[in-house]
Amino acid sequence: MAPPRPPAAPPTPPAAAGGPALSPEQLTDLESRCARLDQMDYFEVLGLERTAAPGDIKKAFYKESRVYHPDRFFHLESKVLKDQVNELYKRVTEAYYVLRDDTKRKKYLTDIASPDRAQKLRFTDASEAETKAAAKKEQEEQIGTHPKGRQFYAQAQKDLEAGNPSAAERNLKMALTYEPSNARYKEALADAQKQTADKSKGDSSFKIR
């Protein structure tokens, strides 16, 4: 899967025509990193700690782009060097695409800390699907799994905000017909029933006896 193209890196001066785009030290670094690329996670690719902030991730991407952007090597005849640059830049872009996204980064951190780390270093179509599924599950656990249940629960929240706990109680009971074991709905229902009872007591104190 080809990730969306990230923001363009700051422009860099082109290498002298026919001359090397990398210093001897950078060439050594490129060769070394490409040799280890399949064992490196995205944080290592960008030279970052796993606790790196979003701003640091962006800076690291720009730094790598200035050095290893393929446009700097178009004039070189060495196919090996061009392939290495392309592969490293592809992985740098991939790393940025994953780590800049809070949801993807959270799942990726879990993946590379697991016993299956070696199989989880690259973000694939399957990773994308798993991330979306995890985000959906997290949302559903917060507000329910059944569409009708979520609808009645959402309406009950509006009823409570409007000061109408009896209506909220009715809607929550309806929500529970779709999800009888939903703890959040049960908790909200108990709260609505308490508010209804308190309101009823308050109203009765004003009745003429």
PDB file of C-alpha atoms in Angstrom:
ATOM      1  CA  MET A   1       0.000   0.000   0.000  1.00  0.00           C
ATOM      2  CA  ALA A   2       1.421   3.338  -0.960  1.00  0.00           C
ATOM      3  CA  PRO A   3       0.827   5.826   1.887  1.00  0.00           C
ATOM      4  CA  PRO A   4      -0.445   9.310   1.096  1.00  0.00           C
ATOM      5  CA  ARG A   5       2.311  11.667   0.089  1.00  0.00           C
ATOM      6  CA  PRO A   6       3.508  13.581   3.173  1.00  0.00           C
ATOM      7  CA  PRO A   7       4.063  17.338   3.238  1.00  0.00           C
ATOM      8  CA  ALA A   8       6.824  18.352   0.921  1.00  0.00           C
ATOM      9  CA  ALA A   9      10.185  18.614   2.623  1.00  0.00           C
ATOM     10  CA  PRO A  10      11.963  21.972   2.635  1.00  0.00           C
ATOM     11  CA  PRO A  11      13.783  22.495  -0.671  1.00  0.00           C
ATOM     12  CA  THR A  12      17.414  21.459  -0.739  1.00  0.00           C
ATOM     13  CA  PRO A  13      20.161  22.696  -3.006  1.00  0.00           C
ATOM     14  CA  PRO A  14      20.782  20.158  -5.791  1.00  0.00           C
ATOM     15  CA  ALA A  15      24.047  18.277  -5.823  1.00  0.00           C
ATOM     16  CA  ALA A  16      26.693  19.521  -8.189  1.00  0.00           C
ATOM     17  CA  ALA A  17      26.140  18.108 -11.656  1.00  0.00           C
ATOM     18  CA  GLY A  18      27.814  14.726 -11.867  1.00  0.00           C
ATOM     19  CA  GLY A  19      29.091  14.975  -8.277  1.00  0.00           C
ATOM     20  CA  PRO A  20      28.123  12.880  -5.264  1.00  0.00           C
ATOM     21  CA  ALA A  21      24.989  13.955  -3.401  1.00  0.00           C
ATOM     22  CA  LEU A  22      26.288  12.440  -0.177  1.00  0.00           C
ATOM     23  CA  SER A  23      29.486  12.816   1.781  1.00  0.00           C
ATOM     24  CA  PRO A  24      31.583   9.693   2.458  1.00  0.00           C
ATOM     25  CA  GLU A  25      30.135   9.589   5.990  1.00  0.00           C
ATOM     26  CA  GLN A  26      26.587   9.803   4.649  1.00  0.00           C
ATOM     27  CA  LEU A  27      27.274   7.103   2.090  1.00  0.00           C
ATOM     28  CA  THR A  28      28.517   4.827   4.868  1.00  0.00           C
ATOM     29  CA  ASP A  29      25.435   5.673   6.936  1.00  0.00           C
ATOM     30  CA  LEU A  30      23.137   4.940   3.991  1.00  0.00           C
ATOM     31  CA  GLU A  31      24.711   1.561   3.331  1.00  0.00           C
ATOM     32  CA  SER A  32      24.617   0.619   7.002  1.00  0.00           C
ATOM     33  CA  ARG A  33      20.991   1.645   7.472  1.00  0.00           C
ATOM     34  CA  CYS A  34      19.800  -0.090   4.317  1.00  0.00           C
ATOM     35  CA  ALA A  35      21.473  -3.296   5.479  1.00  0.00           C
ATOM     36  CA  ARG A  36      19.508  -3.155   8.754  1.00  0.00           C
ATOM     37  CA  LEU A  37      16.279  -1.684   7.381  1.00  0.00           C
ATOM     38  CA  ASP A  38      14.220  -4.845   7.728  1.00  0.00           C
ATOM     39  CA  GLN A  39      15.115  -5.079  11.424  1.00  0.00           C
ATOM     40  CA  MET A  40      14.435  -1.415  12.261  1.00  0.00           C
ATOM     41  CA  ASP A  41      11.147  -0.056  13.566  1.00  0.00           C
ATOM     42  CA  TYR A  42       9.863   3.325  12.434  1.00  0.00           C
ATOM     43  CA  PHE A  43      11.278   5.134  15.443  1.00  0.00           C
ATOM     44  CA  GLU A  44      14.725   3.756  14.685  1.00  0.00           C
ATOM     45  CA  VAL A  45      14.335   4.701  11.011  1.00  0.00           C
ATOM     46  CA  LEU A  46      13.749   8.312  12.021  1.00  0.00           C
ATOM     47  CA  GLY A  47      16.333   8.202  14.829  1.00  0.00           C
ATOM     48  CA  LEU A  48      13.735   8.866  17.524  1.00  0.00           C
ATOM     49  CA  GLU A  49      12.870   7.673  21.007  1.00  0.00           C
ATOM     50  CA  ARG A  50       9.507   5.954  21.357  1.00  0.00           C
ATOM     51  CA  THR A  51       8.346   8.857  23.506  1.00  0.00           C
ATOM     52  CA  ALA A  52       9.000  11.395  20.733  1.00  0.00           C
ATOM     53  CA  ALA A  53       6.472  14.229  20.465  1.00  0.00           C
ATOM     54  CA  PRO A  54       4.636  14.971  17.165  1.00  0.00           C
ATOM     55  CA  GLY A  55       6.862  18.004  16.603  1.00  0.00           C
ATOM     56  CA  ASP A  56       9.992  15.889  16.924  1.00  0.00           C
ATOM     57  CA  ILE A  57       8.601  13.345  14.460  1.00  0.00           C
ATOM     58  CA  LYS A  58       7.995  16.070  11.895  1.00  0.00           C
ATOM     59  CA  LYS A  59      11.474  17.542  12.392  1.00  0.00           C
ATOM     60  CA  ALA A  60      13.084  14.121  11.977  1.00  0.00           C
ATOM     61  CA  PHE A  61      11.187  13.524   8.751  1.00  0.00           C
ATOM     62  CA  TYR A  62      12.269  16.873   7.323  1.00  0.00           C
ATOM     63  CA  LYS A  63      15.864  16.227   8.346  1.00  0.00           C
ATOM     64  CA  GLU A  64      15.924  12.862   6.580  1.00  0.00           C
ATOM     65  CA  SER A  65      14.168  14.316   3.531  1.00  0.00           C
ATOM     66  CA  ARG A  66      16.768  17.016   3.103  1.00  0.00           C
ATOM     67  CA  VAL A  67      19.517  14.407   2.931  1.00  0.00           C
ATOM     68  CA  TYR A  68      17.900  11.426   1.225  1.00  0.00           C
ATOM     69  CA  HIS A  69      15.238  12.829  -1.073  1.00  0.00           C
ATOM     70  CA  PRO A  70      15.514  10.901  -4.382  1.00  0.00           C
ATOM     71  CA  ASP A  71      15.434  14.120  -6.396  1.00  0.00           C
ATOM     72  CA  ARG A  72      18.977  14.784  -5.233  1.00  0.00           C
ATOM     73  CA  PHE A  73      20.232  11.624  -6.963  1.00  0.00           C
ATOM     74  CA  PHE A  74      18.558  11.712 -10.353  1.00  0.00           C
ATOM     75  CA  HIS A  75      21.838  12.495 -12.135  1.00  0.00           C
ATOM     76  CA  LEU A  76      23.820   9.590 -10.673  1.00  0.00           C
ATOM     77  CA  GLU A  77      24.538   6.540 -12.803  1.00  0.00           C
ATOM     78  CA  SER A  78      24.816   4.140  -9.862  1.00  0.00           C
ATOM     79  CA  LYS A  79      21.607   2.096  -9.810  1.00  0.00           C
ATOM     80  CA  VAL A  80      22.624   0.519  -6.489  1.00  0.00           C
ATOM     81  CA  LEU A  81      22.910   3.925  -4.826  1.00  0.00           C
ATOM     82  CA  LYS A  82      19.631   5.123  -6.320  1.00  0.00           C
ATOM     83  CA  ASP A  83      17.853   1.961  -5.141  1.00  0.00           C
ATOM     84  CA  GLN A  84      19.235   2.378  -1.625  1.00  0.00           C
ATOM     85  CA  VAL A  85      18.155   6.002  -1.485  1.00  0.00           C
ATOM     86  CA  ASN A  86      14.694   5.171  -2.815  1.00  0.00           C
ATOM     87  CA  GLU A  87      14.239   2.348  -0.319  1.00  0.00           C
ATOM     88  CA  LEU A  88      15.374   4.432   2.643  1.00  0.00           C
ATOM     89  CA  TYR A  89      13.274   7.422   1.629  1.00  0.00           C
ATOM     90  CA  LYS A  90      10.263   5.165   1.132  1.00  0.00           C
ATOM     91  CA  ARG A  91      10.699   3.801   4.675  1.00  0.00           C
ATOM     92  CA  VAL A  92      11.233   7.306   6.098  1.00  0.00           C
ATOM     93  CA  THR A  93       7.994   8.465   4.444  1.00  0.00           C
ATOM     94  CA  GLU A  94       6.190   5.362   5.674  1.00  0.00           C
ATOM     95  CA  ALA A  95       7.442   5.964   9.213  1.00  0.00           C
ATOM     96  CA  TYR A  96       6.224   9.549   9.161  1.00  0.00           C
ATOM     97  CA  TYR A  97       2.831   8.515   7.779  1.00  0.00           C
ATOM     98  CA  VAL A  98       2.308   6.114  10.698  1.00  0.00           C
ATOM     99  CA  LEU A  99       3.927   7.987  13.585  1.00  0.00           C
ATOM    100  CA  ARG A 100       2.310  11.374  12.890  1.00  0.00           C
ATOM    101  CA  ASP A 101      -1.139   9.775  13.405  1.00  0.00           C
ATOM    102  CA  ASP A 102      -2.026   9.374  17.099  1.00  0.00           C
ATOM    103  CA  THR A 103      -4.188   6.269  16.561  1.00  0.00           C
ATOM    104  CA  LYS A 104      -1.706   4.522  14.269  1.00  0.00           C
ATOM    105  CA  ARG A 105       1.244   5.421  16.522  1.00  0.00           C
ATOM    106  CA  LYS A 106      -0.544   4.032  19.597  1.00  0.00           C
ATOM    107  CA  LYS A 107      -1.232   0.700  17.893  1.00  0.00           C
ATOM    108  CA  TYR A 108       2.258   0.572  16.378  1.00  0.00           C
ATOM    109  CA  LEU A 109       3.838   1.028  19.811  1.00  0.00           C
ATOM    110  CA  THR A 110       1.814  -1.929  21.073  1.00  0.00           C
ATOM    111  CA  ASP A 111       2.791  -4.018  18.043  1.00  0.00           C
ATOM    112  CA  ILE A 112       6.546  -3.469  18.304  1.00  0.00           C
ATOM    113  CA  ALA A 113       6.487  -4.175  22.046  1.00  0.00           C
ATOM    114  CA  SER A 114       4.809  -7.545  21.460  1.00  0.00           C
ATOM    115  CA  PRO A 115       6.464 -10.944  20.899  1.00  0.00           C
ATOM    116  CA  ASP A 116       5.494 -10.565  17.211  1.00  0.00           C
ATOM    117  CA  ARG A 117       7.646  -7.448  16.800  1.00  0.00           C
ATOM    118  CA  ALA A 118       9.535  -8.851  13.805  1.00  0.00           C
ATOM    119  CA  GLN A 119       6.271  -9.297  11.880  1.00  0.00           C
ATOM    120  CA  LYS A 120       4.876  -5.899  12.939  1.00  0.00           C
ATOM    121  CA  LEU A 121       7.676  -3.555  11.868  1.00  0.00           C
ATOM    122  CA  ARG A 122       5.940  -2.522   8.642  1.00  0.00           C
ATOM    123  CA  PHE A 123       2.523  -0.878   8.467  1.00  0.00           C
ATOM    124  CA  THR A 124       0.480  -2.818   5.893  1.00  0.00           C
ATOM    125  CA  ASP A 125      -3.088  -2.994   4.602  1.00  0.00           C
ATOM    126  CA  ALA A 126      -3.770  -5.455   7.411  1.00  0.00           C
ATOM    127  CA  SER A 127      -2.335  -3.004   9.936  1.00  0.00           C
ATOM    128  CA  GLU A 128      -4.612  -0.287   8.569  1.00  0.00           C
ATOM    129  CA  ALA A 129      -7.649  -2.558   8.917  1.00  0.00           C
ATOM    130  CA  GLU A 130      -6.649  -3.569  12.456  1.00  0.00           C
ATOM    131  CA  THR A 131      -6.169   0.053  13.476  1.00  0.00           C
ATOM    132  CA  LYS A 132      -9.580   1.053  12.152  1.00  0.00           C
ATOM    133  CA  ALA A 133     -11.179  -1.951  13.852  1.00  0.00           C
ATOM    134  CA  ALA A 134      -9.499  -1.102  17.153  1.00  0.00           C
ATOM    135  CA  ALA A 135     -10.643   2.514  16.960  1.00  0.00           C
ATOM    136  CA  LYS A 136     -14.192   1.405  16.125  1.00  0.00           C
ATOM    137  CA  LYS A 137     -14.220  -1.090  19.003  1.00  0.00           C
ATOM    138  CA  GLU A 138     -12.990   1.568  21.423  1.00  0.00           C
ATOM    139  CA  GLN A 139     -15.752   3.932  20.317  1.00  0.00           C
ATOM    140  CA  GLU A 140     -18.388   1.214  20.516  1.00  0.00           C
ATOM    141  CA  GLU A 141     -17.295   0.256  24.008  1.00  0.00           C
ATOM    142  CA  GLN A 142     -17.839   3.847  25.033  1.00  0.00           C
ATOM    143  CA  ILE A 143     -21.329   4.349  23.575  1.00  0.00           C
ATOM    144  CA  GLY A 144     -22.574   0.877  22.609  1.00  0.00           C
ATOM    145  CA  THR A 145     -22.405  -1.592  19.730  1.00  0.00           C
ATOM    146  CA  HIS A 146     -25.977  -1.545  18.371  1.00  0.00           C
ATOM    147  CA  PRO A 147     -26.963   1.458  16.219  1.00  0.00           C
ATOM    148  CA  LYS A 148     -30.413   1.707  17.824  1.00  0.00           C
ATOM    149  CA  GLY A 149     -28.928   1.337  21.277  1.00  0.00           C
ATOM    150  CA  ARG A 150     -26.508   4.189  20.594  1.00  0.00           C
ATOM    151  CA  GLN A 151     -29.356   6.283  19.194  1.00  0.00           C
ATOM    152  CA  PHE A 152     -31.521   5.911  22.319  1.00  0.00           C
ATOM    153  CA  TYR A 153     -28.506   6.434  24.573  1.00  0.00           C
ATOM    154  CA  ALA A 154     -27.578   9.656  22.757  1.00  0.00           C
ATOM    155  CA  GLN A 155     -31.155  10.920  23.084  1.00  0.00           C
ATOM    156  CA  ALA A 156     -31.158  10.072  26.791  1.00  0.00           C
ATOM    157  CA  GLN A 157     -28.035  12.186  27.259  1.00  0.00           C
ATOM    158  CA  LYS A 158     -29.820  15.109  25.612  1.00  0.00           C
ATOM    159  CA  ASP A 159     -32.833  14.552  27.884  1.00  0.00           C
ATOM    160  CA  LEU A 160     -30.627  14.678  30.963  1.00  0.00           C
ATOM    161  CA  GLU A 161     -28.962  17.858  29.763  1.00  0.00           C
ATOM    162  CA  ALA A 162     -32.413  19.370  29.251  1.00  0.00           C
ATOM    163  CA  GLY A 163     -33.408  18.469  32.821  1.00  0.00           C
ATOM    164  CA  ASN A 164     -35.866  15.758  31.812  1.00  0.00           C
ATOM    165  CA  PRO A 165     -34.705  12.593  33.621  1.00  0.00           C
ATOM    166  CA  SER A 166     -38.008  10.739  33.149  1.00  0.00           C
ATOM    167  CA  ALA A 167     -37.639  10.965  29.344  1.00  0.00           C
ATOM    168  CA  ALA A 168     -33.991   9.895  29.677  1.00  0.00           C
ATOM    169  CA  GLU A 169     -35.158   6.926  31.740  1.00  0.00           C
ATOM    170  CA  ARG A 170     -37.542   5.818  28.991  1.00  0.00           C
ATOM    171  CA  ASN A 171     -34.875   6.132  26.302  1.00  0.00           C
ATOM    172  CA  LEU A 172     -32.301   4.257  28.352  1.00  0.00           C
ATOM    173  CA  LYS A 173     -34.745   1.416  28.933  1.00  0.00           C
ATOM    174  CA  MET A 174     -35.210   1.274  25.162  1.00  0.00           C
ATOM    175  CA  ALA A 175     -31.429   1.284  24.669  1.00  0.00           C
ATOM    176  CA  LEU A 176     -31.136  -1.663  27.049  1.00  0.00           C
ATOM    177  CA  THR A 177     -33.614  -3.693  24.989  1.00  0.00           C
ATOM    178  CA  TYR A 178     -30.940  -3.696  22.273  1.00  0.00           C
ATOM    179  CA  GLU A 179     -27.968  -4.140  24.620  1.00  0.00           C
ATOM    180  CA  PRO A 180     -29.177  -5.736  27.888  1.00  0.00           C
ATOM    181  CA  SER A 181     -25.668  -6.194  29.274  1.00  0.00           C
ATOM    182  CA  ASN A 182     -24.321  -2.715  28.487  1.00  0.00           C
ATOM    183  CA  ALA A 183     -22.885  -1.491  31.798  1.00  0.00           C
ATOM    184  CA  ARG A 184     -22.778   2.131  30.668  1.00  0.00           C
ATOM    185  CA  TYR A 185     -26.490   2.115  29.827  1.00  0.00           C
ATOM    186  CA  LYS A 186     -27.331   0.505  33.173  1.00  0.00           C
ATOM    187  CA  GLU A 187     -25.287   3.081  35.046  1.00  0.00           C
ATOM    188  CA  ALA A 188     -26.946   5.926  33.150  1.00  0.00           C
ATOM    189  CA  LEU A 189     -30.395   4.447  33.796  1.00  0.00           C
ATOM    190  CA  ALA A 190     -29.737   4.223  37.530  1.00  0.00           C
ATOM    191  CA  ASP A 191     -28.631   7.861  37.499  1.00  0.00           C
ATOM    192  CA  ALA A 192     -31.743   8.937  35.541  1.00  0.00           C
ATOM    193  CA  GLN A 193     -34.018   7.012  37.921  1.00  0.00           C
ATOM    194  CA  LYS A 194     -32.368   8.681  40.905  1.00  0.00           C
ATOM    195  CA  GLN A 195     -32.812  12.113  39.327  1.00  0.00           C
ATOM    196  CA  THR A 196     -36.463  11.305  38.563  1.00  0.00           C
ATOM    197  CA  ALA A 197     -37.044  10.217  42.164  1.00  0.00           C
ATOM    198  CA  ASP A 198     -35.300  13.313  43.549  1.00  0.00           C
ATOM    199  CA  LYS A 199     -37.337  15.544  41.259  1.00  0.00           C
ATOM    200  CA  SER A 200     -40.534  13.810  42.309  1.00  0.00           C
ATOM    201  CA  LYS A 201     -39.729  14.348  45.992  1.00  0.00           C
ATOM    202  CA  GLY A 202     -39.016  17.991  45.317  1.00  0.00           C
ATOM    203  CA  ASP A 203     -42.303  18.448  43.504  1.00  0.00           C
ATOM    204  CA  SER A 204     -44.315  16.718  46.267  1.00  0.00           C
ATOM    205  CA  SER A 205     -42.983  19.077  48.921  1.00  0.00           C
ATOM    206  CA  PHE A 206     -44.859  21.923  47.234  1.00  0.00           C
ATOM    207  CA  LYS A 207     -48.241  20.120  47.154  1.00  0.00           C
ATOM    208  CA  ILE A 208     -51.021  21.405  49.432  1.00  0.00           C
ATOM    209  CA  ARG A 209     -51.753  18.816  52.061  1.00  0.00           C
TER     210      ARG A 209
END
